[in-house]
Amino acid sequence: MARIVMKFGGTSMAGIERIRHVAARVKRAVDAGNQVAVVVSAMAGETDRLVGFCREASALYDPREYDVVVSAGEQVTSGLLAIALQAAGVPARSWLGWQLPIATSDAHASARIGAIDTTALDASLAAGEVAVIPGFQGLAPGGRVTTLGRGGSDTSAVALAAAMKADRCDIYTDVDGVYTTDPRIVPRARKLAKVTYEEMLELASVGAKVLQTRSVGLAMKERVRVRVLSSFSDTDDEDTGTLIVGEEEVDDMERQLITGIAHDKNEAKITLTQVPDRPGAVASIFAPLADAGINVDMIVQNVAHSTGSTDVTFTVPAAELARTLDTLDRAKDRIGYDTVIHDTRVAKISVVGVGMRSHAGVASTMFTTLGDRGINVLAITTSEIKVSVLIEEDYTELAVRVLHTAYGLDAEAG
């Protein structure tokens, strides 16, 4: 008997017929002799609708009450799925975040899970019940409902799998696994059988939207085996989907130099001109941004010559552009820059693979391939298993296609 956590996203729960389809899938897992806990998201579009109500009620809404409102979507789907399972002859009950409880921090709308008490849940599973749990929500120290931020149901599922020592956490989405790149851009992209935690963490952080970044980080920390698969396929074979596992589970024969290529158009490039070339000048730029909670990604500083000043370029999430410009304007006297130039017509292209650790030439191939197509690199950032470049947005799809081919990731024709 295996313990499995099954997580279903908003598209999987979008209406009673799809909820019945989910119930049938859960029933198959139960009939196979597994103990099953299910984590559900709100119906597709429901969270946005509830957020809209909060904003309509007050632009300066209380985040504690915001959490009460937006957590209602998952409460509805958890109850409906329990009803559908019961109708299919499967013993089931729903458990809200405060009933388990799922203890979180007090940071409303962006809480972090601290611990999950599985005592009652273990008893329920042992009695043969399917536990249906709303994702995205928990309980603050003061007893108030909290939410984990957008995409938080993935994190709920992984945290629950870790707490109940599940054999696997299955994440059902609208795609059938993790691909070498977006198959809408490259039709010959290949589905990967296995991806390491580190690779998936890098891919998620640079634009791949299959899993929430926090959920991957938690899976890596707790060593939770995660499987990504489609909720719209009726195949339940062990080989279905993509497994996110430790590096030791990926056979050397299966491992490629580059695992995948991601792109992200939600970037904004900012350049500060004529920043004084003196010790502490760069710190005066990024300290106020850090204090404001703004994440900076790529950073490029031009070499200062005889002018005594330099230009500093960096990127931030496009959604943070307005706050970034406001923060820089308020710190202008302290920084001493001349002007601010910003551009949102950029994209970040990243190549990711653990094979980079032992192979040279990955960056050279990237720069040569882009250069041969006349694509200019505006900024660069690297990690041990990733190289990212910033380019003009208009070249995004071309860059992804030519790099996918250059690294030998194209699937065989036919």
Short mmCIF file of C-alpha atoms in Angstrom, two decimals:
data_model
loop_
_atom_site.label_atom_id
_atom_site.label_comp_id
_atom_site.label_asym_id
_atom_site.label_seq_id
_atom_site.Cartn_x
_atom_site.Cartn_y
_atom_site.Cartn_z
CA MET A 1 0.00 0.00 0.00
CA ALA A 2 1.35 3.40 -1.01
CA ARG A 3 0.54 6.81 0.39
CA ILE A 4 -0.09 9.32 -2.38
CA VAL A 5 -0.95 13.01 -2.43
CA MET A 6 -2.86 14.00 -5.57
CA LYS A 7 -3.10 17.72 -6.36
CA PHE A 8 -5.53 19.12 -8.94
CA GLY A 9 -5.32 22.66 -10.29
CA GLY A 10 -8.01 25.12 -11.25
CA THR A 11 -8.57 23.87 -14.80
CA SER A 12 -9.05 20.35 -13.44
CA MET A 13 -11.74 21.62 -11.03
CA ALA A 14 -13.52 23.97 -13.45
CA GLY A 15 -17.09 22.74 -13.15
CA ILE A 16 -19.00 19.73 -11.84
CA GLU A 17 -18.23 17.47 -14.81
CA ARG A 18 -14.49 17.99 -14.40
CA ILE A 19 -14.80 17.44 -10.65
CA ARG A 20 -16.56 14.14 -11.40
CA HIS A 21 -13.66 13.26 -13.72
CA VAL A 22 -11.22 14.00 -10.88
CA ALA A 23 -13.31 11.86 -8.51
CA ALA A 24 -13.10 8.95 -10.97
CA ARG A 25 -9.34 9.32 -11.13
CA VAL A 26 -9.03 9.38 -7.35
CA LYS A 27 -11.28 6.32 -7.13
CA ARG A 28 -8.91 4.39 -9.41
CA ALA A 29 -6.01 5.24 -7.10
CA VAL A 30 -8.02 4.08 -4.08
CA ASP A 31 -9.16 0.88 -5.82
CA ALA A 32 -5.48 0.12 -6.52
CA GLY A 33 -4.99 -0.13 -2.75
CA ASN A 34 -3.47 3.30 -2.04
CA GLN A 35 -4.10 5.67 0.84
CA VAL A 36 -4.94 8.98 -0.85
CA ALA A 37 -5.05 12.60 0.20
CA VAL A 38 -6.20 15.13 -2.40
CA VAL A 39 -5.27 18.81 -2.52
CA VAL A 40 -7.47 21.03 -4.69
CA SER A 41 -7.29 24.53 -6.11
CA ALA A 42 -10.25 26.83 -6.67
CA MET A 43 -12.12 26.58 -9.96
CA ALA A 44 -10.29 28.28 -12.83
CA GLY A 45 -10.84 32.05 -12.63
CA GLU A 46 -12.49 31.93 -9.21
CA THR A 47 -9.57 33.36 -7.23
CA ASP A 48 -9.29 36.28 -9.67
CA ARG A 49 -13.02 36.92 -9.21
CA LEU A 50 -12.69 36.97 -5.42
CA VAL A 51 -9.62 39.22 -5.57
CA GLY A 52 -11.65 41.59 -7.74
CA PHE A 53 -14.35 41.77 -5.08
CA CYS A 54 -11.76 42.73 -2.46
CA ARG A 55 -10.37 45.50 -4.64
CA GLU A 56 -13.85 46.73 -5.46
CA ALA A 57 -14.77 46.85 -1.76
CA SER A 58 -11.66 48.87 -0.87
CA ALA A 59 -8.37 49.69 -2.56
CA LEU A 60 -6.75 49.51 0.90
CA TYR A 61 -8.30 46.24 2.04
CA ASP A 62 -7.25 44.48 5.24
CA PRO A 63 -5.02 41.55 4.11
CA ARG A 64 -6.45 39.38 6.90
CA GLU A 65 -9.94 39.75 5.48
CA TYR A 66 -8.57 39.35 1.96
CA ASP A 67 -7.35 35.88 2.99
CA VAL A 68 -10.80 35.03 4.36
CA VAL A 69 -12.36 35.93 1.00
CA VAL A 70 -9.89 34.37 -1.43
CA SER A 71 -9.54 31.11 0.54
CA ALA A 72 -13.27 30.47 -0.05
CA GLY A 73 -12.62 29.21 -3.59
CA GLU A 74 -10.68 26.17 -2.38
CA GLN A 75 -13.24 25.51 0.35
CA VAL A 76 -15.95 25.16 -2.32
CA THR A 77 -13.99 22.73 -4.52
CA SER A 78 -12.87 20.57 -1.59
CA GLY A 79 -16.48 20.13 -0.45
CA LEU A 80 -17.71 19.42 -3.98
CA LEU A 81 -15.01 16.82 -4.62
CA ALA A 82 -15.83 15.07 -1.33
CA ILE A 83 -19.48 14.96 -2.40
CA ALA A 84 -18.54 13.58 -5.84
CA LEU A 85 -16.33 10.90 -4.26
CA GLN A 86 -19.09 9.86 -1.88
CA ALA A 87 -21.49 9.62 -4.82
CA ALA A 88 -18.97 7.32 -6.54
CA GLY A 89 -18.90 5.06 -3.48
CA VAL A 90 -15.60 6.31 -2.06
CA PRO A 91 -15.55 7.27 1.65
CA ALA A 92 -14.28 10.86 1.73
CA ARG A 93 -14.38 14.03 3.77
CA SER A 94 -12.98 17.53 3.39
CA TRP A 95 -10.49 19.07 5.83
CA LEU A 96 -10.05 22.83 5.91
CA GLY A 97 -6.65 24.30 6.70
CA TRP A 98 -7.60 25.12 10.29
CA GLN A 99 -9.01 21.63 10.91
CA LEU A 100 -5.76 19.74 10.33
CA PRO A 101 -4.22 22.27 11.20
CA ILE A 102 -1.74 23.66 8.65
CA ALA A 103 0.30 26.12 10.73
CA THR A 104 1.73 29.07 8.80
CA SER A 105 3.46 32.37 9.42
CA ASP A 106 1.38 35.51 9.98
CA ALA A 107 2.26 37.05 6.59
CA HIS A 108 -1.20 37.32 5.10
CA ALA A 109 -1.49 36.73 1.33
CA SER A 110 2.09 35.32 1.31
CA ALA A 111 2.27 33.03 4.35
CA ARG A 112 4.82 30.24 4.65
CA ILE A 113 3.99 26.80 6.03
CA GLY A 114 5.65 25.99 9.33
CA ALA A 115 4.19 22.61 10.32
CA ILE A 116 1.26 20.30 9.64
CA ASP A 117 -0.29 18.18 12.40
CA THR A 118 -1.28 14.95 10.63
CA THR A 119 -2.70 13.10 13.67
CA ALA A 120 -6.35 13.37 12.62
CA LEU A 121 -5.43 12.94 8.96
CA ASP A 122 -3.52 9.70 9.66
CA ALA A 123 -6.52 8.31 11.54
CA SER A 124 -8.84 9.23 8.66
CA LEU A 125 -6.60 7.58 6.07
CA ALA A 126 -6.20 4.47 8.24
CA ALA A 127 -10.00 4.22 8.37
CA GLY A 128 -10.11 4.07 4.57
CA GLU A 129 -11.24 7.65 3.93
CA VAL A 130 -9.93 9.91 1.19
CA ALA A 131 -8.94 13.25 2.70
CA VAL A 132 -9.80 16.24 0.49
CA ILE A 133 -7.83 19.33 1.50
CA PRO A 134 -8.08 22.86 0.11
CA GLY A 135 -4.71 24.10 -1.09
CA PHE A 136 -3.44 27.64 -0.70
CA GLN A 137 -4.62 28.12 2.89
CA GLY A 138 -3.46 27.65 6.47
CA LEU A 139 -3.73 28.97 10.01
CA ALA A 140 -1.74 31.85 11.49
CA PRO A 141 -0.50 31.79 15.11
CA GLY A 142 -3.37 34.07 16.14
CA GLY A 143 -5.97 31.73 14.67
CA ARG A 144 -6.68 33.72 11.50
CA VAL A 145 -6.93 32.11 8.07
CA THR A 146 -3.90 32.74 5.84
CA THR A 147 -3.14 32.13 2.17
CA LEU A 148 0.18 31.18 0.59
CA GLY A 149 0.27 33.40 -2.49
CA ARG A 150 -0.67 32.62 -6.08
CA GLY A 151 0.12 29.05 -7.06
CA GLY A 152 0.28 28.12 -3.39
CA SER A 153 -1.69 24.91 -3.80
CA ASP A 154 1.43 23.24 -5.25
CA THR A 155 3.27 24.15 -2.05
CA SER A 156 0.35 22.89 0.06
CA ALA A 157 0.51 19.52 -1.69
CA VAL A 158 4.27 19.09 -1.32
CA ALA A 159 4.18 20.18 2.34
CA LEU A 160 1.37 17.74 3.04
CA ALA A 161 3.26 14.93 1.29
CA ALA A 162 6.30 15.65 3.43
CA ALA A 163 4.28 15.78 6.66
CA MET A 164 2.42 12.53 6.03
CA LYS A 165 5.54 10.79 4.63
CA ALA A 166 3.85 10.10 1.32
CA ASP A 167 5.54 7.89 -1.25
CA ARG A 168 4.84 10.42 -3.98
CA CYS A 169 3.11 13.73 -4.69
CA ASP A 170 1.28 13.80 -8.03
CA ILE A 171 0.64 17.28 -9.45
CA TYR A 172 -2.11 17.19 -12.09
CA THR A 173 -2.04 20.14 -14.50
CA ASP A 174 -3.14 21.01 -18.03
CA VAL A 175 0.17 19.69 -19.45
CA ASP A 176 1.35 16.08 -19.46
CA GLY A 177 4.80 16.68 -18.01
CA VAL A 178 7.91 18.85 -18.14
CA TYR A 179 9.23 19.53 -21.64
CA THR A 180 12.63 20.61 -22.91
CA THR A 181 10.95 23.92 -23.74
CA ASP A 182 7.49 25.33 -24.41
CA PRO A 183 6.01 23.00 -27.08
CA ARG A 184 3.84 25.87 -28.33
CA ILE A 185 7.05 27.54 -29.52
CA VAL A 186 8.99 24.40 -30.47
CA PRO A 187 6.64 21.60 -31.64
CA ARG A 188 9.57 19.16 -31.50
CA ALA A 189 10.18 19.76 -27.80
CA ARG A 190 10.52 16.48 -25.87
CA LYS A 191 8.78 15.42 -22.68
CA LEU A 192 11.32 14.56 -19.99
CA ALA A 193 10.96 11.35 -17.99
CA LYS A 194 12.94 12.69 -15.03
CA VAL A 195 14.23 16.10 -13.94
CA THR A 196 16.35 16.80 -10.87
CA TYR A 197 15.11 19.08 -8.11
CA GLU A 198 17.84 21.60 -8.88
CA GLU A 199 17.01 21.72 -12.58
CA MET A 200 13.28 22.09 -11.92
CA LEU A 201 13.99 24.83 -9.37
CA GLU A 202 16.05 26.75 -11.91
CA LEU A 203 13.49 26.20 -14.69
CA ALA A 204 10.62 27.34 -12.46
CA SER A 205 12.54 30.43 -11.34
CA VAL A 206 13.35 31.55 -14.89
CA GLY A 207 9.93 31.25 -16.48
CA ALA A 208 8.79 27.62 -16.76
CA LYS A 209 5.27 27.72 -15.29
CA VAL A 210 4.67 24.01 -14.66
CA LEU A 211 5.30 24.22 -10.89
CA GLN A 212 5.45 27.03 -8.35
CA THR A 213 9.07 27.76 -7.41
CA ARG A 214 8.39 27.49 -3.67
CA SER A 215 6.92 24.03 -4.07
CA VAL A 216 10.02 22.77 -5.88
CA GLY A 217 12.32 24.22 -3.23
CA LEU A 218 10.29 22.52 -0.51
CA ALA A 219 10.30 19.21 -2.39
CA MET A 220 14.08 19.38 -2.67
CA LYS A 221 14.48 20.22 1.02
CA GLU A 222 12.15 17.45 2.19
CA ARG A 223 13.11 14.95 -0.57
CA VAL A 224 9.52 14.56 -1.74
CA ARG A 225 9.23 12.67 -5.03
CA VAL A 226 6.97 14.76 -7.28
CA ARG A 227 5.28 13.65 -10.49
CA VAL A 228 3.83 16.15 -12.99
CA LEU A 229 1.11 14.80 -15.27
CA SER A 230 -2.06 15.79 -17.12
CA SER A 231 -5.47 15.68 -15.49
CA PHE A 232 -7.03 15.38 -18.95
CA SER A 233 -5.44 12.01 -19.72
CA ASP A 234 -6.88 8.78 -18.33
CA THR A 235 -3.51 7.02 -18.28
CA ASP A 236 -2.37 6.07 -14.78
CA ASP A 237 0.81 4.12 -15.60
CA GLU A 238 3.87 4.70 -13.42
CA ASP A 239 5.73 5.97 -16.51
CA THR A 240 3.19 8.74 -17.13
CA GLY A 241 4.32 12.34 -16.76
CA THR A 242 7.65 13.64 -15.45
CA LEU A 243 9.27 12.73 -12.13
CA ILE A 244 11.03 15.45 -10.12
CA VAL A 245 13.62 13.60 -8.04
CA GLY A 246 17.09 13.75 -6.54
CA GLU A 247 20.11 13.68 -8.84
CA GLU A 248 20.94 10.17 -7.67
CA GLU A 249 17.73 8.88 -9.32
CA VAL A 250 18.61 10.20 -12.77
CA ASP A 251 20.67 7.63 -14.66
CA ASP A 252 23.82 8.99 -16.30
CA MET A 253 22.66 7.46 -19.59
CA GLU A 254 19.48 9.59 -19.42
CA ARG A 255 21.23 12.82 -18.55
CA GLN A 256 21.86 15.42 -21.21
CA LEU A 257 24.18 18.41 -21.12
CA ILE A 258 21.17 20.74 -21.24
CA THR A 259 17.84 19.68 -19.75
CA GLY A 260 15.64 22.55 -20.87
CA ILE A 261 15.28 26.09 -22.15
CA ALA A 262 12.95 28.59 -20.47
CA HIS A 263 11.84 32.08 -21.37
CA ASP A 264 10.28 34.89 -19.38
CA LYS A 265 8.85 38.09 -20.84
CA ASN A 266 7.87 39.47 -17.43
CA GLU A 267 11.11 41.40 -17.03
CA ALA A 268 11.95 45.11 -16.95
CA LYS A 269 15.41 46.49 -17.67
CA ILE A 270 16.54 49.61 -15.78
CA THR A 271 19.69 51.65 -16.40
CA LEU A 272 21.01 54.36 -14.08
CA THR A 273 23.38 56.68 -15.90
CA GLN A 274 26.41 58.47 -14.50
CA VAL A 275 26.47 56.76 -11.14
CA PRO A 276 29.51 58.04 -9.16
CA ASP A 277 32.38 55.58 -9.36
CA ARG A 278 33.17 55.29 -5.66
CA PRO A 279 33.04 52.57 -2.98
CA GLY A 280 29.49 52.02 -1.75
CA ALA A 281 27.79 53.52 -4.80
CA VAL A 282 26.31 50.22 -5.96
CA ALA A 283 25.16 49.41 -2.42
CA SER A 284 23.29 52.72 -2.34
CA ILE A 285 21.27 51.50 -5.35
CA PHE A 286 20.37 48.02 -4.22
CA ALA A 287 19.96 48.52 -0.47
CA PRO A 288 16.76 50.63 -0.87
CA LEU A 289 15.39 48.09 -3.36
CA ALA A 290 16.06 45.25 -0.92
CA ASP A 291 14.37 47.21 1.87
CA ALA A 292 11.34 47.59 -0.40
CA GLY A 293 11.24 43.81 -1.01
CA ILE A 294 12.07 44.17 -4.72
CA ASN A 295 14.03 41.25 -6.20
CA VAL A 296 16.83 42.21 -8.58
CA ASP A 297 18.05 39.64 -11.08
CA MET A 298 20.67 40.55 -13.69
CA ILE A 299 23.20 43.29 -12.91
CA VAL A 300 25.68 44.86 -15.34
CA GLN A 301 28.08 47.68 -14.44
CA ASN A 302 29.96 49.40 -17.23
CA VAL A 303 33.67 49.98 -16.76
CA ALA A 304 34.39 53.49 -15.54
CA HIS A 305 37.14 55.38 -17.31
CA SER A 306 38.28 58.95 -16.79
CA THR A 307 34.81 60.42 -16.18
CA GLY A 308 34.60 59.21 -12.59
CA SER A 309 31.14 57.74 -13.23
CA THR A 310 29.59 54.55 -14.55
CA ASP A 311 26.26 53.21 -15.82
CA VAL A 312 24.52 50.42 -13.89
CA THR A 313 21.92 48.19 -15.56
CA PHE A 314 19.74 45.61 -13.81
CA THR A 315 16.44 43.79 -14.19
CA VAL A 316 13.39 43.46 -11.95
CA PRO A 317 10.01 41.74 -12.44
CA ALA A 318 7.90 43.87 -14.79
CA ALA A 319 5.14 44.02 -12.17
CA GLU A 320 7.61 45.75 -9.81
CA LEU A 321 8.71 48.43 -12.29
CA ALA A 322 6.57 51.26 -10.89
CA ARG A 323 7.64 50.56 -7.30
CA THR A 324 11.27 50.29 -8.38
CA LEU A 325 11.20 53.64 -10.15
CA ASP A 326 9.54 55.26 -7.15
CA THR A 327 12.13 53.78 -4.77
CA LEU A 328 15.01 54.94 -6.96
CA ASP A 329 13.54 58.43 -7.27
CA ARG A 330 13.30 58.78 -3.49
CA ALA A 331 16.91 57.60 -3.13
CA LYS A 332 18.29 59.73 -6.01
CA ASP A 333 20.20 62.21 -3.83
CA ARG A 334 21.88 59.39 -1.94
CA ILE A 335 22.77 57.44 -5.10
CA GLY A 336 23.77 60.47 -7.17
CA TYR A 337 22.77 59.13 -10.60
CA ASP A 338 21.82 61.38 -13.53
CA THR A 339 18.88 59.70 -15.30
CA VAL A 340 16.84 56.49 -15.25
CA ILE A 341 16.14 54.59 -18.47
CA HIS A 342 13.69 51.68 -18.37
CA ASP A 343 12.46 49.16 -20.93
CA THR A 344 9.86 46.38 -20.62
CA ARG A 345 10.31 45.11 -24.18
CA VAL A 346 12.86 42.53 -23.09
CA ALA A 347 12.88 38.80 -22.37
CA LYS A 348 15.07 36.48 -20.38
CA ILE A 349 16.21 33.26 -22.06
CA SER A 350 17.76 30.56 -19.89
CA VAL A 351 19.44 27.24 -20.57
CA VAL A 352 19.44 24.82 -17.62
CA GLY A 353 21.15 21.48 -16.98
CA VAL A 354 23.18 19.73 -14.30
CA GLY A 355 25.51 18.57 -17.09
CA MET A 356 27.03 22.06 -17.12
CA ARG A 357 28.98 21.19 -13.99
CA SER A 358 31.25 18.85 -15.90
CA HIS A 359 31.17 20.25 -19.44
CA ALA A 360 32.69 23.43 -20.83
CA GLY A 361 31.36 25.44 -23.74
CA VAL A 362 27.69 25.83 -22.77
CA ALA A 363 27.86 29.63 -22.63
CA SER A 364 29.97 29.79 -25.79
CA THR A 365 27.37 27.77 -27.71
CA MET A 366 24.62 30.07 -26.46
CA PHE A 367 26.39 33.31 -27.40
CA THR A 368 27.55 32.01 -30.78
CA THR A 369 24.09 30.71 -31.69
CA LEU A 370 22.39 33.97 -30.78
CA GLY A 371 25.08 36.05 -32.48
CA ASP A 372 24.74 34.08 -35.72
CA ARG A 373 21.05 35.06 -35.78
CA GLY A 374 21.75 38.73 -35.06
CA ILE A 375 20.33 38.59 -31.53
CA ASN A 376 22.10 41.01 -29.20
CA VAL A 377 22.73 40.04 -25.58
CA LEU A 378 21.86 42.89 -23.21
CA ALA A 379 22.78 41.25 -19.89
CA ILE A 380 23.99 37.91 -18.54
CA THR A 381 23.64 35.99 -15.30
CA THR A 382 24.82 32.50 -14.41
CA SER A 383 24.63 29.81 -11.74
CA GLU A 384 26.30 26.43 -11.50
CA ILE A 385 23.64 24.84 -13.74
CA LYS A 386 22.13 27.82 -15.58
CA VAL A 387 23.05 30.56 -18.06
CA SER A 388 20.51 33.35 -18.62
CA VAL A 389 20.65 36.21 -21.09
CA LEU A 390 18.47 39.25 -21.60
CA ILE A 391 17.45 40.01 -25.18
CA GLU A 392 14.93 42.17 -27.03
CA GLU A 393 11.44 40.72 -26.63
CA ASP A 394 10.82 40.49 -30.39
CA TYR A 395 13.50 37.80 -30.67
CA THR A 396 12.12 35.54 -27.91
CA GLU A 397 10.66 32.72 -30.00
CA LEU A 398 13.54 32.72 -32.49
CA ALA A 399 16.05 32.51 -29.64
CA VAL A 400 14.24 29.60 -28.00
CA ARG A 401 13.99 27.67 -31.29
CA VAL A 402 17.61 28.08 -32.39
CA LEU A 403 19.00 27.28 -28.93
CA HIS A 404 16.77 24.20 -28.66
CA THR A 405 18.30 22.94 -31.90
CA ALA A 406 21.86 24.01 -31.03
CA TYR A 407 21.84 21.93 -27.84
CA GLY A 408 20.42 18.86 -29.60
CA LEU A 409 17.08 18.90 -27.79
CA ASP A 410 14.79 18.51 -30.83
CA ALA A 411 12.77 15.29 -30.90
CA GLU A 412 13.14 13.00 -33.92
CA ALA A 413 10.71 13.73 -36.73
CA GLY A 414 7.71 11.43 -37.10
#
